[in-house]
Each structure stands twice: as C-alpha cells, then as structure tokens.
Short mmCIF file of C-alpha atoms in Angstrom, two decimals:
data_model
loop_
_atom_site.label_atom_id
_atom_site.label_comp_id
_atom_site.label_asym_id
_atom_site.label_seq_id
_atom_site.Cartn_x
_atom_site.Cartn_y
_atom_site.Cartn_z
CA UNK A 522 34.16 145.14 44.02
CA UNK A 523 32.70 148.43 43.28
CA UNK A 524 35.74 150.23 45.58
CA UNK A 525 38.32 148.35 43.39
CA UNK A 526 39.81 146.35 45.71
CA UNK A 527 41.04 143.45 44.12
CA UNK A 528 40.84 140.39 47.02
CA UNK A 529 41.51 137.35 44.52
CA UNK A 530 45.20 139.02 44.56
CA UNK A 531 45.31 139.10 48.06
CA UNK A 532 44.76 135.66 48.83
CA UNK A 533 48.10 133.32 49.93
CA UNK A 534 49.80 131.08 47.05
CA UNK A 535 48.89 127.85 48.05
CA UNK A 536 44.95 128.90 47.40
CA UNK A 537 45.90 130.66 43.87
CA UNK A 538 47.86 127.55 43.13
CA UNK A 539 44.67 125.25 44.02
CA UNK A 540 42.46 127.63 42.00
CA UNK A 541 44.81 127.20 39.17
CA UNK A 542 45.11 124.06 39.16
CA UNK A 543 41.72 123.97 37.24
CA UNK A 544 42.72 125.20 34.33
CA UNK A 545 43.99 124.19 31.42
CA UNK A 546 48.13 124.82 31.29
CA UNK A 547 48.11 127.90 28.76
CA UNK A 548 45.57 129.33 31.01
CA UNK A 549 48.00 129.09 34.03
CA UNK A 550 50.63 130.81 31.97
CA UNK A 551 48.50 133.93 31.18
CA UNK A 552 47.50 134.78 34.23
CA UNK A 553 50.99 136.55 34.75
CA UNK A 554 49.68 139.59 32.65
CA UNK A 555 46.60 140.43 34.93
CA UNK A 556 49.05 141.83 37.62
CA UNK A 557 52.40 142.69 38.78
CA UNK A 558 50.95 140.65 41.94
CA UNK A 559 50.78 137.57 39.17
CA UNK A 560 53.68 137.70 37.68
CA UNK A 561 55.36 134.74 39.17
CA UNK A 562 52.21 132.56 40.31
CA UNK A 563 52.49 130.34 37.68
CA UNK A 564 56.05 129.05 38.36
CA UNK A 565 55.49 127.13 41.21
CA UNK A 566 52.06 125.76 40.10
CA UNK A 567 51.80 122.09 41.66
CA UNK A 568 49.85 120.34 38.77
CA UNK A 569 49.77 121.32 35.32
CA UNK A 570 46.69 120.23 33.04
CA UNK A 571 47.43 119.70 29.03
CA UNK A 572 43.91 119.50 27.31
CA UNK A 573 45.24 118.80 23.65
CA UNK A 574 45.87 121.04 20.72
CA UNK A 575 42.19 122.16 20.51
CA UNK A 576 42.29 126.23 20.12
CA UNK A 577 45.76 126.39 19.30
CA UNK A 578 46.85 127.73 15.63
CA UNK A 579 49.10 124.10 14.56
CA UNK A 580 49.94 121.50 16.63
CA UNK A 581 53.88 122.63 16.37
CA UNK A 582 52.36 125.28 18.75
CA UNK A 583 51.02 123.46 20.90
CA UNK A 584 53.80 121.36 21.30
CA UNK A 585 56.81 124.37 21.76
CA UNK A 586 54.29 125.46 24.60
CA UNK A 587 54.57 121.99 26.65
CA UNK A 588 58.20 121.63 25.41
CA UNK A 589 59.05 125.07 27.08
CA UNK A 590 56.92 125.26 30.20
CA UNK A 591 58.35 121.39 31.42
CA UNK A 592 61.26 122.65 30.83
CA UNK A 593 61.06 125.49 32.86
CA UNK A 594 59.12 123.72 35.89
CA UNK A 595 61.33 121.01 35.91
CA UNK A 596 64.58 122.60 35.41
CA UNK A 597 64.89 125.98 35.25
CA UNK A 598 68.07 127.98 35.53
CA UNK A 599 69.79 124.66 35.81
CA UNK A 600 68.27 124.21 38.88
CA UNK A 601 66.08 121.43 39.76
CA UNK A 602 62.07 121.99 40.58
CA UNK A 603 60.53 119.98 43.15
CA UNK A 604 57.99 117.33 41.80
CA UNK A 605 55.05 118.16 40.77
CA UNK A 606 51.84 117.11 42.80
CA UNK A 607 49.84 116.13 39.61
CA UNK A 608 49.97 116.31 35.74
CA UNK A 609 47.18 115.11 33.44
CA UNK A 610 47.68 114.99 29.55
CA UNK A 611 43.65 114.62 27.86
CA UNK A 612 44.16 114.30 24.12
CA UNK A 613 40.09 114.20 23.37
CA UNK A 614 39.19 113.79 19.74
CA UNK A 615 41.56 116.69 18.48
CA UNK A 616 43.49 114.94 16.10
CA UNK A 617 46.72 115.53 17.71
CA UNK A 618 48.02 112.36 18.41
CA UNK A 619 46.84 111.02 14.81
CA UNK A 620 50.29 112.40 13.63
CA UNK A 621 53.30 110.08 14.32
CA UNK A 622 55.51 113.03 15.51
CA UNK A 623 52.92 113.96 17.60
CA UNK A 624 52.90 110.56 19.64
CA UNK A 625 56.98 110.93 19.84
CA UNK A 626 56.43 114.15 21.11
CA UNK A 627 54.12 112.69 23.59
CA UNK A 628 56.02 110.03 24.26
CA UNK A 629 59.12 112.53 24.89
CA UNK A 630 57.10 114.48 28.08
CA UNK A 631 56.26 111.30 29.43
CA UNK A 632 59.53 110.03 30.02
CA UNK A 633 60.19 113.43 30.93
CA UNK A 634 57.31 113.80 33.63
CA UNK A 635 57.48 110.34 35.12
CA UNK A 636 60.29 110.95 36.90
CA UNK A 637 59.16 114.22 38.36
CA UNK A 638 55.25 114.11 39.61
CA UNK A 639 53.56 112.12 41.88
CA UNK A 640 50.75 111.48 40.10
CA UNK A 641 50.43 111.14 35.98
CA UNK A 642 47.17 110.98 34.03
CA UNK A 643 47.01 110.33 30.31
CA UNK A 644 43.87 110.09 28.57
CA UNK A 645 43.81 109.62 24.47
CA UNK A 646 40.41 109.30 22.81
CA UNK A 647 40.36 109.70 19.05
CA UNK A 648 38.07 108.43 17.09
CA UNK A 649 38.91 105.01 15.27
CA UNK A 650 42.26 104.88 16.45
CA UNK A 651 44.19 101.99 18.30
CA UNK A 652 44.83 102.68 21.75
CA UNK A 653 48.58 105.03 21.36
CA UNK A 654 51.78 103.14 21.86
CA UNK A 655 52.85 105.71 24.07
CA UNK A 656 54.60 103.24 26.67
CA UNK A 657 56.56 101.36 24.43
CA UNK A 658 60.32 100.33 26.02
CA UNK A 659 59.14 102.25 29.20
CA UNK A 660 61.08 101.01 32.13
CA UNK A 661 60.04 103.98 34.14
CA UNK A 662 62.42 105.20 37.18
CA UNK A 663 60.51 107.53 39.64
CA UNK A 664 61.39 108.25 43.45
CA UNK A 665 58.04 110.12 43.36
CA UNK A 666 55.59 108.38 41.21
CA UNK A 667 52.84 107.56 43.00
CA UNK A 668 49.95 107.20 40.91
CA UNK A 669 49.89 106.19 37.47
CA UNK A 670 45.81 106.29 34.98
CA UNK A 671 46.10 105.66 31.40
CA UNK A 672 43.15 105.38 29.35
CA UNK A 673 43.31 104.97 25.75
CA UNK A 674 47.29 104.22 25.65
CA UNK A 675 49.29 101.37 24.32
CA UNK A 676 51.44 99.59 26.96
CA UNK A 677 52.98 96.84 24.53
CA UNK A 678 56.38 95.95 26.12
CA UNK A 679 57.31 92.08 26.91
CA UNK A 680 57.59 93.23 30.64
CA UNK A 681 56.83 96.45 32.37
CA UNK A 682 58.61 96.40 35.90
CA UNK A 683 57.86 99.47 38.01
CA UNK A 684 60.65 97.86 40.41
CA UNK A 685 62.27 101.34 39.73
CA UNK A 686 58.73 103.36 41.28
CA UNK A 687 58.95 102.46 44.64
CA UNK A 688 56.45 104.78 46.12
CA UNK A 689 53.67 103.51 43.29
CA UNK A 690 50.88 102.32 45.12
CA UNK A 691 47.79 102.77 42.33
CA UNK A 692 47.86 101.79 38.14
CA UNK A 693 44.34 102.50 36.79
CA UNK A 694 44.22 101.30 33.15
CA UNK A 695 40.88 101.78 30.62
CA UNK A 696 40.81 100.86 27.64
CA UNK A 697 44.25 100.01 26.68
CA UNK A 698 46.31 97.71 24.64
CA UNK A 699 48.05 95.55 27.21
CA UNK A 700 49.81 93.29 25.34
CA UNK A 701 52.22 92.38 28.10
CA UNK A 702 53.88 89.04 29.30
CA UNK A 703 54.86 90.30 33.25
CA UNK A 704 53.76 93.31 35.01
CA UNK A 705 55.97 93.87 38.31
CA UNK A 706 56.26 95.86 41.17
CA UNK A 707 57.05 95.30 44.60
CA UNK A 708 55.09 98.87 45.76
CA UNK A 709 51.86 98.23 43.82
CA UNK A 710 48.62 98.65 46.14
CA UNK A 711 45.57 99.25 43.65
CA UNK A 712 44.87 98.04 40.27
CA UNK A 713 42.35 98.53 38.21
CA UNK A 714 42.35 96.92 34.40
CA UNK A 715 38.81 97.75 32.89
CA UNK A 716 37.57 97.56 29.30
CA UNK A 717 41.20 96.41 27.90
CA UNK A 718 42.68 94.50 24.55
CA UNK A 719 45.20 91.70 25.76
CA UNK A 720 46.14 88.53 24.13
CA UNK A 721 44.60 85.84 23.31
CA UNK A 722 47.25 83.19 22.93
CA UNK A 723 49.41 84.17 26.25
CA UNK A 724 48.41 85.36 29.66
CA UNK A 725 50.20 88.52 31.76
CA UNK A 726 51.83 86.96 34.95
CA UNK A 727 51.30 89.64 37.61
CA UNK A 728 53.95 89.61 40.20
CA UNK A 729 52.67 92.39 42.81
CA UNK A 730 53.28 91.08 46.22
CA UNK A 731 52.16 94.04 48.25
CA UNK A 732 48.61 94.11 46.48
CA UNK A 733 45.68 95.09 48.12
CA UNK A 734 42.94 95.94 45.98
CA UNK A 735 42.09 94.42 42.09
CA UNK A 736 39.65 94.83 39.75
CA UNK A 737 39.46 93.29 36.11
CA UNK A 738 36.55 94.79 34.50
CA UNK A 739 35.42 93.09 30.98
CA UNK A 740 38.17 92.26 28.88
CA UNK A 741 37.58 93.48 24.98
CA UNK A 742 39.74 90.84 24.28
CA UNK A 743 42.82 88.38 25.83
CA UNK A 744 42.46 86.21 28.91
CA UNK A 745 42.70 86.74 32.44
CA UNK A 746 46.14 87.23 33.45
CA UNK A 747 48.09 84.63 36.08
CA UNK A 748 48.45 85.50 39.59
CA UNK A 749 51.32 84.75 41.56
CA UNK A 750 50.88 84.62 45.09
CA UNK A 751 48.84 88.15 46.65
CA UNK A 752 49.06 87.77 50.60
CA UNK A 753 48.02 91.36 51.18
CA UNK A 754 45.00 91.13 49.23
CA UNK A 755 42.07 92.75 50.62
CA UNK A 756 39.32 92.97 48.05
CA UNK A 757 38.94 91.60 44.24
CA UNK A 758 36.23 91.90 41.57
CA UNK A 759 36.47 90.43 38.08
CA UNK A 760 33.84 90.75 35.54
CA UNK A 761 34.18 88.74 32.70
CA UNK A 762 32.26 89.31 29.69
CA UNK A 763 31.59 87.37 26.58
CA UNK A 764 34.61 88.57 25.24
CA UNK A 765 36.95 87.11 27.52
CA UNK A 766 38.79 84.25 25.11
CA UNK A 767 38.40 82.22 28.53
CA UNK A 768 35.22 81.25 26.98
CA UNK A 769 33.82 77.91 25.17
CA UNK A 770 32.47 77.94 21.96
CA UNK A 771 30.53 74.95 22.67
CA UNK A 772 28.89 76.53 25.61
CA UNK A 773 30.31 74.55 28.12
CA UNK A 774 31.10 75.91 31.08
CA UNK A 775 33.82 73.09 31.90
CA UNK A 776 35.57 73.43 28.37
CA UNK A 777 35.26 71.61 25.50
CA UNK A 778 38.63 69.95 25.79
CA UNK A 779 42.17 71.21 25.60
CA UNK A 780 42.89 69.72 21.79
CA UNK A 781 39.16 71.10 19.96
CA UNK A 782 40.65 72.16 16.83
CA UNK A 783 36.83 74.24 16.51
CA UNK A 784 37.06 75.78 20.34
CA UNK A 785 39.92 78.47 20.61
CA UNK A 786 38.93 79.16 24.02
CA UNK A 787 39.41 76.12 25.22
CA UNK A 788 42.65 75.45 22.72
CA UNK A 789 44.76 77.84 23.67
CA UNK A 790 43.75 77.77 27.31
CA UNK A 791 47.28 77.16 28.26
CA UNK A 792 49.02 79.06 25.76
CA UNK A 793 49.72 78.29 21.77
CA UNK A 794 52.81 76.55 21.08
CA UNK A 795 53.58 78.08 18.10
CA UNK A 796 52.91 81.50 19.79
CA UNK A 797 56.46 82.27 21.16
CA UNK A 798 55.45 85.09 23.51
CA UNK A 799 53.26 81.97 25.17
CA UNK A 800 56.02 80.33 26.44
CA UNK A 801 56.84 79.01 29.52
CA UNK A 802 53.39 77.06 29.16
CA UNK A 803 51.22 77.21 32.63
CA UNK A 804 51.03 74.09 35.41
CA UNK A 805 48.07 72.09 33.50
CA UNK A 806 47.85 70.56 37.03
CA UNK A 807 47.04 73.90 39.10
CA UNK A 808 44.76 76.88 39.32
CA UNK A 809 44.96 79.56 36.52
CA UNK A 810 43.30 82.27 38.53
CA UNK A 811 41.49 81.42 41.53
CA UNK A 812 44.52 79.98 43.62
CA UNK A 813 45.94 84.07 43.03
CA UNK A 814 42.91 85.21 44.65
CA UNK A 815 42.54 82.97 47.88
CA UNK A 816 43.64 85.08 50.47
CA UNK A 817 41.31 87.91 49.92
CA UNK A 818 38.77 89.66 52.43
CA UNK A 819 35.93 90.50 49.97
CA UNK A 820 35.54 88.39 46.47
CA UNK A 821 33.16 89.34 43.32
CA UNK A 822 33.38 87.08 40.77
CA UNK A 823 30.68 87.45 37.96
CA UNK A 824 31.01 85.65 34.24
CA UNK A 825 29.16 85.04 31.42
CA UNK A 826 27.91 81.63 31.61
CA UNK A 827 30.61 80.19 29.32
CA UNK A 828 33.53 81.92 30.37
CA UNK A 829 35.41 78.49 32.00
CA UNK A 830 38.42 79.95 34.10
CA UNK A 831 36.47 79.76 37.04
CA UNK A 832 35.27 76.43 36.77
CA UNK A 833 38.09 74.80 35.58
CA UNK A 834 40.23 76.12 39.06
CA UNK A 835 37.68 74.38 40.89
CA UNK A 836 39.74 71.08 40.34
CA UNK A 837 42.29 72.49 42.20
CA UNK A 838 39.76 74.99 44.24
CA UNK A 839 42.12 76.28 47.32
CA UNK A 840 40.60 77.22 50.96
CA UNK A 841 40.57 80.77 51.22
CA UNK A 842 41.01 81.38 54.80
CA UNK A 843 40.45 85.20 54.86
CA UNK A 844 37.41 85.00 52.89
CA UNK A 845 34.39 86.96 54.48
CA UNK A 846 32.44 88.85 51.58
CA UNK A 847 31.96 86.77 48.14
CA UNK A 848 29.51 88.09 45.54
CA UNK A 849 28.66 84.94 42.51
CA UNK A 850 26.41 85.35 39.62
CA UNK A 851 25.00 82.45 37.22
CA UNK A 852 27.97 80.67 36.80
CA UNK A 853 27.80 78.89 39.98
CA UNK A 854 24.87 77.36 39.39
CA UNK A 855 26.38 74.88 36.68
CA UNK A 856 26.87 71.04 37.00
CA UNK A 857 23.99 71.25 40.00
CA UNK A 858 25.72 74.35 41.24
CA UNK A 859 29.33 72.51 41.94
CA UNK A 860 30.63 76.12 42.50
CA UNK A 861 28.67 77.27 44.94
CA UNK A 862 29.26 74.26 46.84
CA UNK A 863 32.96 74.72 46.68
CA UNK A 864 33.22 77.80 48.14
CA UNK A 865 30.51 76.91 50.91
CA UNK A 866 33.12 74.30 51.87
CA UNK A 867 36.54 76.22 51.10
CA UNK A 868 35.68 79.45 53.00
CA UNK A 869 35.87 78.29 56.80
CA UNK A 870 34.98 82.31 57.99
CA UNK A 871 32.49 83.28 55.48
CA UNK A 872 30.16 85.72 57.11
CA UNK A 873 28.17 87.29 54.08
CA UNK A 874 27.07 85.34 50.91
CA UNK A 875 25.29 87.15 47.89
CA UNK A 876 24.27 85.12 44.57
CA UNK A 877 22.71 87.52 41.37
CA UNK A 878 20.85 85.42 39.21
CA UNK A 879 19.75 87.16 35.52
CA UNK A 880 16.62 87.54 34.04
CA UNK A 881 16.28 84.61 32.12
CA UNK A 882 18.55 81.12 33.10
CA UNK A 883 21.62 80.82 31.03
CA UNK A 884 21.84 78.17 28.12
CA UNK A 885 24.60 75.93 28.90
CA UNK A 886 24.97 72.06 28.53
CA UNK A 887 25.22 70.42 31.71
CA UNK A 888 28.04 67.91 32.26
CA UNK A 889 29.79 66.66 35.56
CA UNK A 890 31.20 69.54 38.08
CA UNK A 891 35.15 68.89 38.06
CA UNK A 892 34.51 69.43 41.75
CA UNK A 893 34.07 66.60 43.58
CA UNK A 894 31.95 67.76 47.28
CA UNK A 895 33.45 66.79 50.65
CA UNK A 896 30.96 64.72 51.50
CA UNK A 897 28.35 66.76 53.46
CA UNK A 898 30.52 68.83 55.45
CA UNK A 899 28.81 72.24 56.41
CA UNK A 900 28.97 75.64 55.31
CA UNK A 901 31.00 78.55 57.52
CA UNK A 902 29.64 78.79 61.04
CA UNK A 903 29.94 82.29 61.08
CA UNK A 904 28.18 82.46 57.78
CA UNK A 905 25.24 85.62 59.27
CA UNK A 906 23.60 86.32 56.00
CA UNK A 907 22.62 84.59 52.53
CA UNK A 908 21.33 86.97 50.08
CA UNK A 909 19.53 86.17 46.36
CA UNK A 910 19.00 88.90 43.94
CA UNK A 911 16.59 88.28 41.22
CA UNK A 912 13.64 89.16 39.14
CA UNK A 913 11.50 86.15 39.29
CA UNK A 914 11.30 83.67 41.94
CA UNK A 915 11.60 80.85 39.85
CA UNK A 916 13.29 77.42 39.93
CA UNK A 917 16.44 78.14 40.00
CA UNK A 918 16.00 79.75 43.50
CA UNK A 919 14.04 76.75 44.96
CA UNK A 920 17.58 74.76 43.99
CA UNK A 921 19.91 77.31 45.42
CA UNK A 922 17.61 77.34 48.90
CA UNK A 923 17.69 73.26 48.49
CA UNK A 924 22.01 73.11 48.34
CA UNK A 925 21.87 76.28 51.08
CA UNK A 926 19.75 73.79 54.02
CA UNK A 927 21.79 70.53 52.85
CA UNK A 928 24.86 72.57 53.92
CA UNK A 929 23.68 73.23 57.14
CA UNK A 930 22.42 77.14 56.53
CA UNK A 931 18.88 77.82 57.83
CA UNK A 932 16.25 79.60 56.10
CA UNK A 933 15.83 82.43 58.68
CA UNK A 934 19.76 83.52 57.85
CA UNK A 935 18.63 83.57 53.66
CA UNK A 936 17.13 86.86 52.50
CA UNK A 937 15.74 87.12 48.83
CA UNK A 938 15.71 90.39 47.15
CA UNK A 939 13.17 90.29 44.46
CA UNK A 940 13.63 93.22 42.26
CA UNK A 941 10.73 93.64 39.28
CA UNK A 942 11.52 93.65 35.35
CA UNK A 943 9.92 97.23 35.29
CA UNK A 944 12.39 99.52 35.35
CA UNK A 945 11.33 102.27 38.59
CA UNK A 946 9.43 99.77 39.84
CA UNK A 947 9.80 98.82 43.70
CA UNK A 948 12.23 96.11 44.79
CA UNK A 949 10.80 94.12 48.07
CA UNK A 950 12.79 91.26 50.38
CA UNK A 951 11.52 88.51 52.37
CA UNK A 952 12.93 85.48 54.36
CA UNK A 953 11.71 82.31 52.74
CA UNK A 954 10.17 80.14 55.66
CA UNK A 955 9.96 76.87 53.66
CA UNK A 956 9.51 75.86 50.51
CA UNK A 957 8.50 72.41 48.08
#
C-alpha cells in the first residue's frame, strides 16, 4: 500500500498458515526474516511441502534442511508437536532419489512422519527408474494417519498390515511396485490401485472389511488381487487392460486350460507351484474376484476381450443383492453374451444397466459360456433404464436388444447412445421401437 501499511502481517495465524501451506518447505522457513511479526509463523505450520533437491547447492543440503525442520516440528525442546495436518514429499525428475543414501534418507522421514500427520503424500518420478523401495519392512503405527498417496514408490513387503493405523480410511497408489502377498486393515474406506506392477505368479489377498469404495485401474503387470469378503462395499470399478496376466494367449475369453504349457495366463491362474510366495494355492472350485465384489451398490467392470477373470467366476457367479448401478463393456458379449445374462439373473434390484461396446467387435474364439442360464427367468423388476453406448449401430446391438426382450425388458426402458467416430462430432440417443 502506498501509506505502508503492511495488512498481510495483520491477518490471524490460521490464514498465514493456509497461505503457507503453498509453498514449498524452505520457503516457509524464510519467511521469518520479512518481520519481527514473522518470526515464529513458521513453527506451527500445519503441512509442510518437500519439492526435491531442485535449487539447492548438493543434495547433503537438502537433506540437513528436512532432517532439522522434522525435527524441530515434531519434537522440539523435547516437547512433543501436535500432528501435522498434511505433508507431501514430490521427488520430480531431480535426481535425488537416484542415490542409495538418498532413498535411506527418505526412507528415514517416512518412518519418522507416519506416525505424526494425518495425511502423507509421496510422489517419486525419475526418469528410467523402478518405482523406490521406500516401504520396505514398513509396519507403520499411526494414531493419526489418515490418508496415505504414493505414486512412484516400492511397497515390496510379504504383508503390509495397517492394523496399527486405525483412523486410515483412504490408500491411493499409482504407479507402484506392489509386490505384496496380504494387504490389511480393519479402518480402510477408499482404495485406489491404478497403473501398478504386481506379480504375475501370486495374487494380493485383500483383507479390508470396512471397505467402501475400490478402484483397480490397468494393471502394468500381475493379476487381480483376491477379495475376501467386503460387506460395506459401496461402489467398485476395475479396468483391466491387456496387460493384466489374467489374460489368454489363445484369445479365449474362457481360458485355454489350467495345464497349457504355451498360455501363462491361463497356467498360473491359480498360482505357480514352484513360486513359493504363491502358496496357499486358491479354491479352484470358487470365485477369484467377482464373489469379493457381490455386495456392492454401483459395479464397472470393463476388460480387454481376453482378460478371463471375469468369465471364469461366472461358474460360480454369486447374486449380488445390493446391486443397482453395473457398467459392462465387450466382454459380456462372449459365448452369446453368457455374462450379460448372468448378471440380468443374479442382480434381483438392478435399476440402471449400461453396456459400452468399441469401435470395431473384438476377435475372440467363441466356445461354450461356463454359465449355464436359469432357464428363462426374468431380468430385475425394478430394472428403469438400459443404456448402449456405441459408434455404429451394428449387429452386435440387434443381439444385445434380442437377449434384453427374451429377459423380459421392453424396448421403451432401452436407450441407445450413438456417439460418431469423428471426434467433436454430435452424439444423439433414441429408443429403439422394434427391430429384425
């Protein structure tokens, strides 16, 4: 201001401390030199913000900084700080954690943070690197911990059991080695697993009995995990990609057969023996996945055409009785659409049906459905709305409208949303009133 006045000073220390909270950490710090008013701002910052050794003279330096100020924040004068609201470590294509020290010295302020902030963040990006093996014999202990995002990092133990977290209610994971056998926690709400490396000879058995939401996003590699049961499950999405090892090579979408010496999806479906991190094989006479999923609200499960998990649970396909939202792609149109037909008659309260169909039909060779249809028993009587998304009204959409009116649903409740290959072109939907 031209009198002088300086008002940014003059505002209370909760808004300074949400101002600050923008900035990187070594920013915080220096703001106690642009007034006496300053001085002692930064020491009761609620979330701290580590962007990485970029602009610092070594990485030693870098490191004495975060070494000192956690320190001081969480224990300073021998007196213990309250928790901090938020702390985010973002290690983007510096170099830092390139160094094997380095990652130690990471590792260190982890297991030094997790136990005092509610919410952790850690994001490493380097440039061909493996994801960091920064939670390696983690058995984190946190009465605080209530969020938990790590992109880029390693999480490698045999079991990670958050047993000791138990106000963690979200664990957001991107692109991360998750080579894991159990994940546990009796607390855990959300999870999110997107764009991750797991194994391909063993599956992750996820106990988390208080789960609500789940979303498995594309798998680089490794299989989808085993689900024990989920009775608080709202909502689920999976997206499996050609990458998923649940895949035949023989472009099935049944499998190939457990014993194909040429077919490691299908080989190892249950585990390889000689694999001892595989062990305790999996019921060959139950669901893999599906059963995990069965009490959820709102379902979207979309797969390449030979990814097989989801066919092969449809031998044992399980009613799910909460089921009122279910999104399918392609892959339930195999074996004259034997999926599709399953869930018409496993979801009694289905209100809301939506099938994506791609561009061009998949190539897959056609065998039996392992399903076997109870008889013609109809669809969902609440069922209000069937809707098909695609880009040419072709014959794949006169078979789903045929299986639709043998189960009972009339053409006045199925909408078709024709959207055109030009991209910015106009999408348009009609109500089919018959068809040939």
């Amino acid at each position: 201001m031209a009198s002088g006045v300086d008002r940014i000073s003059a505002l209370p220390d909760d808004i300074l401390h949400h101002v600050l909270g923008f900035l990187p950490a070594q920013e915080v710090v220096r703001t106690c030199v642009l007034a006496r008013r300053w001085r002692g701002v930064w020491r009761s910052v609620p979330a701290l913000r580590f962007t990485g050794a970029n602009g610092w003279r070594s990485d030693d330096r870098f490191a004495q900084f975060v070494d000192h100020l956690l320190l001081h924040l969480c224990c300073a004068g021998g007196v213990v700080n309250a928790p901090l609201d938020a702390c985010d470590f973002d290690f983007d294509s510096d170099g830092f954690m390139q160094s094997p020290a380095n990652e130690q010295h990471a590792g260190r302020w982890i297991h030094q943070l997790v136990s005092r902030v509610r919410a952790l963040r850690i994001r490493v990006v380097e440039d061909f690197m493996e994801p960091s093996p920064l939670f390696q014999d983690l058995h984190p202990v946190s009465q605080h911990l209530t969020r938990l995002e790590l992109i880029g990092v390693g999480v490698n133990d045999k079991v990670v059991d958050f047993s000791g977290c138990p106000a963690l209610v979200e664990l957001n994971m991107e692109d991360c080695d998750v080579f894991l056998q159990k994940i546990l926690s009796p607390s855990l709400k959300h999870l999110r697993i997107a764009r991750c490396y797991a194994s391909e000879y063993y599956r992750i058995l996820m106990s988390l009995p208080a789960l609500v939401s789940l979303e498995l996003i594309q798998f680089h590699r490794g299989r989808v995990p085993l689900l024990e049961r989920l009775p608080q499950l709202d909502r689920a999405i999976v997206v499996l990609n050609e990458e998923c090892n649940d895949q035949c090579y023989q472009d099935r979408f049944d499998g190939c057969g457990d014993e194909s010496e040429t077919c490691d999806g299908c080989n190892y479906y249950y585990g390889d023996p000689e694999y001892p991190q595989s062990e305790p094989f999996y019921d060959r006479n139950n669901s893999i996945f599906l059963k995990g999923l069965s009490e959820a609200t709102c379902l979207e499960l979309s797969a390449e055409y030979d990814v097989i998990v989801f066919n092969r649970d449809l031998r044992w396909c399980p009613t799910f009785t909460k089921l009122k939202t279910l999104f399918l792609n392609d892959w339930c149109l195999a074996a004259h659409h034997n999926a599709l037909i399953c869930f018409l008659q496993h979801a009694p309260i289905l209100e809301k049906l939506t099938i994506k169909l791609s561009k061009t039909p998949p190539r897959v060779i056609e065998t039996e459905g392992v399903y076997k249809p109870l008889g013609q028993s109809v669809a969902s009587d609440r069922l209000k709305m069937v809707e098909i998304r695609c880009a040419n009204v072709d014959m794949r959409v006169h078979k789903i409208l045929s299986v639709l009116t043998t189960y009972g649903i009339p053409l006045e409740k199925i909408n078709i949303q024709h959207t055109s290959r030009i991209p910015g072109s106009e999408c348009f939907n009609f109500v089919c009133t018959g068809f040939s």
